[in-house]
Short mmCIF file of C-alpha atoms in Angstrom, two decimals:
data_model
loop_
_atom_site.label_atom_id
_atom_site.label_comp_id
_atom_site.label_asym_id
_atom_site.label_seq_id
_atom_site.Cartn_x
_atom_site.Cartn_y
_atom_site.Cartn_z
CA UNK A 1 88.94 195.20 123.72
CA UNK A 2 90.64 198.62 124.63
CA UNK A 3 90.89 200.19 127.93
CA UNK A 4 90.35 203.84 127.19
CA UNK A 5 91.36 206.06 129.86
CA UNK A 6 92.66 210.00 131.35
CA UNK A 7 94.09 210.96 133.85
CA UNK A 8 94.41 214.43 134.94
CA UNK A 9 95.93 216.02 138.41
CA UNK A 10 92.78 216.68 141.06
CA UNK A 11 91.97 217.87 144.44
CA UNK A 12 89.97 214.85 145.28
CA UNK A 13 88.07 216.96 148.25
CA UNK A 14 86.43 219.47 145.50
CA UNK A 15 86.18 216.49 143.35
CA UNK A 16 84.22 214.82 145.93
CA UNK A 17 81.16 217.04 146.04
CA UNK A 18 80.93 216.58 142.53
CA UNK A 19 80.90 212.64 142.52
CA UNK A 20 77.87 212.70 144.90
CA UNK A 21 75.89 215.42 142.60
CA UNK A 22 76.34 212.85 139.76
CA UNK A 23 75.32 210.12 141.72
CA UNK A 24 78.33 208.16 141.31
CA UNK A 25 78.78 204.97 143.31
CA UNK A 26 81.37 204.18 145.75
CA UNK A 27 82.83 201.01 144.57
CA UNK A 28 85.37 201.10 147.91
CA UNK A 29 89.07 201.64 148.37
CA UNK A 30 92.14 199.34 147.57
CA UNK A 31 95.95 199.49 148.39
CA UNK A 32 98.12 198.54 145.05
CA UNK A 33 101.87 197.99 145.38
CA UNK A 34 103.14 197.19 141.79
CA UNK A 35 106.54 196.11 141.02
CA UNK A 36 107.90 196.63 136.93
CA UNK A 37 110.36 194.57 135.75
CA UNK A 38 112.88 194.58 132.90
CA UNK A 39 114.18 192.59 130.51
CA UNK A 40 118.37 192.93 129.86
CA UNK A 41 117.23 192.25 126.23
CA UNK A 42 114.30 193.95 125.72
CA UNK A 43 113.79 197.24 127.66
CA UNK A 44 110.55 197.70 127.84
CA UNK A 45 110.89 201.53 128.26
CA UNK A 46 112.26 201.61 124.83
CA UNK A 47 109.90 199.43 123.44
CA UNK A 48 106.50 201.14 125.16
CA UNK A 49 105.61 198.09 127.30
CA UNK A 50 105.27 197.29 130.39
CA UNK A 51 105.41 194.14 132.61
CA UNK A 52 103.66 194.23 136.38
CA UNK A 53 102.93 192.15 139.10
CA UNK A 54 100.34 194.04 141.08
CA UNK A 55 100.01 193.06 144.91
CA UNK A 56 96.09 194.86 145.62
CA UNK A 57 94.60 194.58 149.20
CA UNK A 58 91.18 195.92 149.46
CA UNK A 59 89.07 195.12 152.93
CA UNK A 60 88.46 191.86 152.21
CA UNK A 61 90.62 190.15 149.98
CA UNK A 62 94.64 190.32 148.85
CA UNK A 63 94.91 189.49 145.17
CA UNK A 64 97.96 189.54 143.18
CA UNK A 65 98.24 189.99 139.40
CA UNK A 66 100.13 189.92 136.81
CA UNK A 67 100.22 191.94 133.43
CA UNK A 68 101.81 192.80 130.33
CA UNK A 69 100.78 196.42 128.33
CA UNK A 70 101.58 196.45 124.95
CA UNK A 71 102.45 199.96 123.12
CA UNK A 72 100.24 202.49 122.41
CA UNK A 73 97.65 202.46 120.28
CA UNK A 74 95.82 205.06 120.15
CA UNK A 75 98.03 207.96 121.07
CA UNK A 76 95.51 210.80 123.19
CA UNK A 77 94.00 208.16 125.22
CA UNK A 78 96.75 206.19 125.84
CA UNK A 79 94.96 202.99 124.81
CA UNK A 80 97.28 200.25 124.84
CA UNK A 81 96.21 196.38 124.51
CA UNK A 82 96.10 194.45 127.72
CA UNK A 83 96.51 190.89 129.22
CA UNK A 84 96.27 190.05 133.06
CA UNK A 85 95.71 187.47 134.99
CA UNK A 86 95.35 186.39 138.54
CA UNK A 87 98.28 184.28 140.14
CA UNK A 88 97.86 182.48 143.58
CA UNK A 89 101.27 183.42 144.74
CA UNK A 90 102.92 186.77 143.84
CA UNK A 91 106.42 185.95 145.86
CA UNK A 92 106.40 182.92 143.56
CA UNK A 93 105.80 184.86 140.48
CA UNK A 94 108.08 187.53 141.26
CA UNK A 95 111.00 184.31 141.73
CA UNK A 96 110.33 182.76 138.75
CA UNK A 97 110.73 186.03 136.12
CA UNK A 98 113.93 187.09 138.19
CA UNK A 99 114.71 183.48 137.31
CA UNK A 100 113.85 184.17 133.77
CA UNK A 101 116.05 187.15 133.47
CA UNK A 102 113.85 189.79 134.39
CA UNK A 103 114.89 192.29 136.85
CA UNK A 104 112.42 194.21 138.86
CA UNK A 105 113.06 198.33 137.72
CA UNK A 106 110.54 200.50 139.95
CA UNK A 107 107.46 200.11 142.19
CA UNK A 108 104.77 202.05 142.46
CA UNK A 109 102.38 202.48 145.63
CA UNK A 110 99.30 204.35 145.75
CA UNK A 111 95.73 204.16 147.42
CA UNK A 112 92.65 203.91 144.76
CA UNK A 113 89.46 204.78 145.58
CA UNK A 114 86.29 203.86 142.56
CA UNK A 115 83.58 204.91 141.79
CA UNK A 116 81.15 204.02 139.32
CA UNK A 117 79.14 206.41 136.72
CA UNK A 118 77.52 206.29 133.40
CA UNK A 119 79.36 203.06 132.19
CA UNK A 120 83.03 205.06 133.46
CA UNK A 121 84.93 203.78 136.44
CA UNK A 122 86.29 207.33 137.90
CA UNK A 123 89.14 206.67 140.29
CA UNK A 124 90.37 208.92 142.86
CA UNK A 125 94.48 207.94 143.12
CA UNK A 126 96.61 209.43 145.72
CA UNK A 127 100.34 207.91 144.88
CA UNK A 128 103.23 208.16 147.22
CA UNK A 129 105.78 211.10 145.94
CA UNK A 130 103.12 212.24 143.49
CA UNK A 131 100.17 213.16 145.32
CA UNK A 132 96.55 212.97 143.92
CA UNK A 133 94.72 212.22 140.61
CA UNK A 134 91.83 211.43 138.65
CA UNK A 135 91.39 208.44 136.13
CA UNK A 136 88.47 208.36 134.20
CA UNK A 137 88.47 204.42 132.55
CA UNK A 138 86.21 202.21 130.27
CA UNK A 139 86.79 199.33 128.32
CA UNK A 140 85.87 199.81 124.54
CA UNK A 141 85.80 198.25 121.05
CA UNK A 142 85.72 201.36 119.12
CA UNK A 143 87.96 204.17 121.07
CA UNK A 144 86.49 207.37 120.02
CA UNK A 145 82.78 207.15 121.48
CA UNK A 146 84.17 205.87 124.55
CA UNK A 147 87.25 209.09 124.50
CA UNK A 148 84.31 211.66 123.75
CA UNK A 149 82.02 210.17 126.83
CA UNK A 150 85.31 210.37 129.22
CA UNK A 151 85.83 213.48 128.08
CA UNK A 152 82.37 214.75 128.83
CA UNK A 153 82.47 213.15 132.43
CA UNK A 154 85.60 214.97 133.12
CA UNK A 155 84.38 218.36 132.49
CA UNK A 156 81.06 217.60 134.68
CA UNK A 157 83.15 216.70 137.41
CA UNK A 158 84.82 220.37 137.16
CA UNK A 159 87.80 219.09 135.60
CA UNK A 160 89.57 219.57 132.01
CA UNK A 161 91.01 217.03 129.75
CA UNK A 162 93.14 219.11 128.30
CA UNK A 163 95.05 218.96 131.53
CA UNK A 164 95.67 215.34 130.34
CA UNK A 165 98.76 213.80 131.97
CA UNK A 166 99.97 210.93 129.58
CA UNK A 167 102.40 209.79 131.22
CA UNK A 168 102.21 206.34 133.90
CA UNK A 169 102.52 207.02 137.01
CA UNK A 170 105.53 205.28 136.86
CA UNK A 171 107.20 207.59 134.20
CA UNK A 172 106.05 210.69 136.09
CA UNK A 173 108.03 209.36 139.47
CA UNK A 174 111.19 208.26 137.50
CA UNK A 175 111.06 211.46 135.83
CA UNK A 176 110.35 213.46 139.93
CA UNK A 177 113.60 211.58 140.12
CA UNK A 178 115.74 212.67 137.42
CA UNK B 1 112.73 172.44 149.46
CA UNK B 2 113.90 169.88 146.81
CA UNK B 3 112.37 167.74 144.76
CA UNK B 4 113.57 164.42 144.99
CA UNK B 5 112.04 161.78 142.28
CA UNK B 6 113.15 158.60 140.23
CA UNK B 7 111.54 157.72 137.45
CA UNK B 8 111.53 154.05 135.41
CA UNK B 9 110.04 152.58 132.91
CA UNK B 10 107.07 150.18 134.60
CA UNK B 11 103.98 147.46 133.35
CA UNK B 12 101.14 149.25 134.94
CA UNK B 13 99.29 146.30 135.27
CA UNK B 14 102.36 144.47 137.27
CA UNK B 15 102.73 147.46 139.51
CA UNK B 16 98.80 147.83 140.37
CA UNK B 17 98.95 144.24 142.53
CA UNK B 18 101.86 145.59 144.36
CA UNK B 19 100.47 148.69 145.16
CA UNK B 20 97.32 147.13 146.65
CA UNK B 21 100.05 144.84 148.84
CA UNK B 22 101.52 147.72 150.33
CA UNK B 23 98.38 149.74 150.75
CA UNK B 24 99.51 152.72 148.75
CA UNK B 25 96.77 154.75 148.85
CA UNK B 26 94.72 156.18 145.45
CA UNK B 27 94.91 159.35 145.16
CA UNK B 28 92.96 160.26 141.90
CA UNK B 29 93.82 160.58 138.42
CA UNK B 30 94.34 163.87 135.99
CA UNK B 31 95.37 164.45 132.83
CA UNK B 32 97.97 167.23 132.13
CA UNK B 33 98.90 169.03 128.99
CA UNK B 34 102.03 171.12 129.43
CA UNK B 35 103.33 173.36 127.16
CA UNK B 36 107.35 174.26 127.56
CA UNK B 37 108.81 177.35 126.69
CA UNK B 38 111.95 178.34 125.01
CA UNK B 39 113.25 182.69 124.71
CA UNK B 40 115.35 183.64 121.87
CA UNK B 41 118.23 184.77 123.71
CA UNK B 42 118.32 181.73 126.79
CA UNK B 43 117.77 178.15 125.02
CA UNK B 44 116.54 176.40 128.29
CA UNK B 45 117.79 173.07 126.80
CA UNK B 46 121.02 174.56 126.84
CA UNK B 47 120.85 176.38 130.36
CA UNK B 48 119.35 172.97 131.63
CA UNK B 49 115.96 174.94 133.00
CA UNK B 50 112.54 174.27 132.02
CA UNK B 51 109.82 177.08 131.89
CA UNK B 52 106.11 175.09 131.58
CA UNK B 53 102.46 176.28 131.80
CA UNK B 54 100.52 172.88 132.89
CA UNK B 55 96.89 172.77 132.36
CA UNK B 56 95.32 169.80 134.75
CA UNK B 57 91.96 168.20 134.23
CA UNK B 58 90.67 166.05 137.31
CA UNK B 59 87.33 165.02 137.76
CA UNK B 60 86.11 167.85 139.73
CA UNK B 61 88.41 170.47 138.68
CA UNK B 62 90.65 172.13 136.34
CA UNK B 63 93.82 174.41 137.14
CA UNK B 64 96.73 175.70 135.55
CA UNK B 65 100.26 176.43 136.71
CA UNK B 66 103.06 178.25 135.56
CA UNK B 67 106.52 176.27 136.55
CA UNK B 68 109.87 177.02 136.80
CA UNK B 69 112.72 174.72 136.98
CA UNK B 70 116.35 175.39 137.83
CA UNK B 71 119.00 173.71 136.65
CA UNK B 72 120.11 170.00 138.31
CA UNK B 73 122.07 170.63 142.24
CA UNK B 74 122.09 166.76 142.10
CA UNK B 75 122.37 164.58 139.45
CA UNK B 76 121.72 161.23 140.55
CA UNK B 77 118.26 162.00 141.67
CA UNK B 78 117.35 164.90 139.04
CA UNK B 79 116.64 167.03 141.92
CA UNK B 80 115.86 170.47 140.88
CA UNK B 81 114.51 173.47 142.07
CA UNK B 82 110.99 174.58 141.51
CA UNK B 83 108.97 177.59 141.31
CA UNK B 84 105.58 176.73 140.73
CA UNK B 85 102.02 178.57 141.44
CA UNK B 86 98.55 178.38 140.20
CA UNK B 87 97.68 181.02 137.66
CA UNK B 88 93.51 182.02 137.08
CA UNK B 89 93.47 181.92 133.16
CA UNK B 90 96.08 180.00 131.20
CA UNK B 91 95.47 181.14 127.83
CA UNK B 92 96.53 184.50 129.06
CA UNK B 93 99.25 183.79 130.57
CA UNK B 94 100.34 181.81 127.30
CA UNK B 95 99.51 185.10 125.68
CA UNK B 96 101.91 187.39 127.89
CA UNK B 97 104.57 184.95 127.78
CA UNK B 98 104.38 184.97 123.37
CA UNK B 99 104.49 188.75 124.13
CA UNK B 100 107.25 188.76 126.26
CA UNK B 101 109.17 187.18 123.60
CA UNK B 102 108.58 182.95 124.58
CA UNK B 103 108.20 180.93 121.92
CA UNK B 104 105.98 177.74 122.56
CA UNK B 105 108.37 175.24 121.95
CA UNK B 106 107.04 171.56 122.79
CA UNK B 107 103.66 169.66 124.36
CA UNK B 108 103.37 166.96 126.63
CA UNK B 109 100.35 165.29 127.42
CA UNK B 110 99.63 162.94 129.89
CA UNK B 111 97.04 160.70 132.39
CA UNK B 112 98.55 160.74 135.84
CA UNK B 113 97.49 158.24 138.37
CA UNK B 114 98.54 158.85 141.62
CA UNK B 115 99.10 156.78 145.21
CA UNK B 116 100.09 157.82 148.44
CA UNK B 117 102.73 155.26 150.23
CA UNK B 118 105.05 155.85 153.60
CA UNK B 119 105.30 160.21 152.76
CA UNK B 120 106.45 159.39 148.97
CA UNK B 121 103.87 160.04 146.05
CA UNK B 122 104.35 157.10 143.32
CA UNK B 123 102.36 158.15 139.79
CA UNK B 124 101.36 155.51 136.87
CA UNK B 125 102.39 157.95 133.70
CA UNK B 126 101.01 156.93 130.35
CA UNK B 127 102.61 159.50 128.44
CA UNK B 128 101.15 160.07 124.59
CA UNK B 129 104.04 158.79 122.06
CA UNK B 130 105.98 157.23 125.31
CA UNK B 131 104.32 154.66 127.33
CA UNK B 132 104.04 153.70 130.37
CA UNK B 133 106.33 154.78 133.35
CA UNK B 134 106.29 155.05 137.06
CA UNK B 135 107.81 157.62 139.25
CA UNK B 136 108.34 157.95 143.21
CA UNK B 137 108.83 161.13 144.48
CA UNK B 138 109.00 163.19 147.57
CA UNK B 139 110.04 166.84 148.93
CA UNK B 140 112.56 167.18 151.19
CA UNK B 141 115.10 169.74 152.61
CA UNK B 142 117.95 166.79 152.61
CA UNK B 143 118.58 165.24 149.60
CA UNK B 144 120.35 161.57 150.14
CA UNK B 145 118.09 160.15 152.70
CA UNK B 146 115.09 161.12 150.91
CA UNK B 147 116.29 158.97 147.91
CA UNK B 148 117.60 155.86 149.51
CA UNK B 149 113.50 155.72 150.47
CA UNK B 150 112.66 155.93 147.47
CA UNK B 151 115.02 153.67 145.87
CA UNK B 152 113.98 150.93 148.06
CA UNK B 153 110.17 151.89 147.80
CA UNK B 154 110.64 151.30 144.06
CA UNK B 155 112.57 147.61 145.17
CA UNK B 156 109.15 146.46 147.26
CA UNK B 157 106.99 147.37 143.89
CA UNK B 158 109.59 145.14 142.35
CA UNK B 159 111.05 147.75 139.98
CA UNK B 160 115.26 148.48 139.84
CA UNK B 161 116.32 151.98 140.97
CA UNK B 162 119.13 151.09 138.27
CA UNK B 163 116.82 151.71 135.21
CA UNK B 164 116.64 154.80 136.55
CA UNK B 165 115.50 157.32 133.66
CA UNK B 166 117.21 160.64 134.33
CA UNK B 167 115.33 162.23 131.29
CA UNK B 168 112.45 164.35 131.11
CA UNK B 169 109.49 163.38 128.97
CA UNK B 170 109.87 166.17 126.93
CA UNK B 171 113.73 165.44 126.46
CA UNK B 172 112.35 161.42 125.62
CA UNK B 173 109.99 162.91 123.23
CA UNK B 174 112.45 165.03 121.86
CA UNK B 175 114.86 161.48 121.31
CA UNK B 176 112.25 159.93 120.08
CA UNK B 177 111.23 162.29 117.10
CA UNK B 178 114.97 162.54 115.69
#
């Protein structure tokens, strides 16, 4: 299974009225804080993956996570293969891979708000020191339907996908850094 | 927090009519399968740390946790310090751990059956390949005290603190196959 998604800059107020013309459905708001960590042997910059522990609260429940992406593969869409699972105790977590040599690199905090439409979770992102985006996300086994029907989506909601932004969210602040 | 435990060699069968004498308490039985990992560039023989994913079967549920284990602060008592929570899936975190460079490098499996007597937890091992073992064991933030209870816990079940063995299961199983 891939995760097939873009992501393109967005004023999420214009975008709005176009979410409720497509009958999209709110799927609610959650606060992610996610922590990447690093490997003195293996740095997964140079190697194109990633390790996160995602702390999410939403209005109800606090969940972490934790996940490794694997490169790319499937260059436009960014699809990379994925593994994640819940943990009952992020602090814990976090302990043990600093234990295991891994060093935590950035974090990344934004507010996610979902919605739901045509099989596509759209997801309005406003990250602190980046400002706001757009993800338009599906899980696939075959990429290229699934790329076409984001694609599609995108340009009803007003938007263009060849504004793609490829990079994470975490590249894009270390490079607002740099 | 430390773990404080001593482990011996024990007749199950023996130890069961002293248990009932001193009105240890049943706590259940499970059966755990842990797998112990090993990375490339830190041997965690060598290091003296342990990295495990436990997968535990009781009668009315099953968990898995993902452990770590420092190295020994005191030797007499193989008191360690642990990291340890609950993880939702196991096979993926086995999965991110094989991509994060782990290699899988021994199983344990055991049936654990476990009393409750005067705050220490005593467990009937019967370890696959091993035998039969007992161990007393309790957390506390001060070591010595701690372990002169359970020293003469293990003298009332009519076992010697002096067979004391300081190895893990894993490091007996790992005797045992050279």
């Amino acid at each position: 299974m891939y995760e097939v998604e873009i992501k393109v800059r967005a004023d999420h107020d214009r975008v709005r009225a176009r979410l409720s013309e497509l009958d999209a459905v709110p799927e609610g708001t959650v606060r992610q804080v996610d922590t990447y960590y690093d490997h003195p042997v293996r740095k997964f910059a140079e190697t194109d993956e990633a390790l996160r522990v995602r702390r999410e609260s939403a209005a109800k429940r606090d969940e972490t996570r934790i996940t490794y992406k694997g490169p790319l593969v499937e260059a436009e869409s960014k699809t990379r293969t994925e593994l994640e699972t819940a943990v009952d105790d992020g602090d814990t977590v976090a302990d043990i891979l600093v234990k295991l040599g891994f060093e935590a690199a950035a974090t990344v905090e934004k507010t996610r708000e979902r919605f739901r439409c045509d099989g596509y979770t759209i997801t309005l992102d406003t990250v602190s020191g980046l400002g706001e985006f757009l993800e338009v996300e599906t899980e696939a086994e075959v990429i290229e339907p699934a790329r076409e029907g984001a694609i599609e989506l995108l340009e009803r909601l007003g938007l263009d996908a060849g504004d793609q932004i490829r990079r994470s969210y975490l590249g894009l602040l270390i490079e607002a850094d740099s």
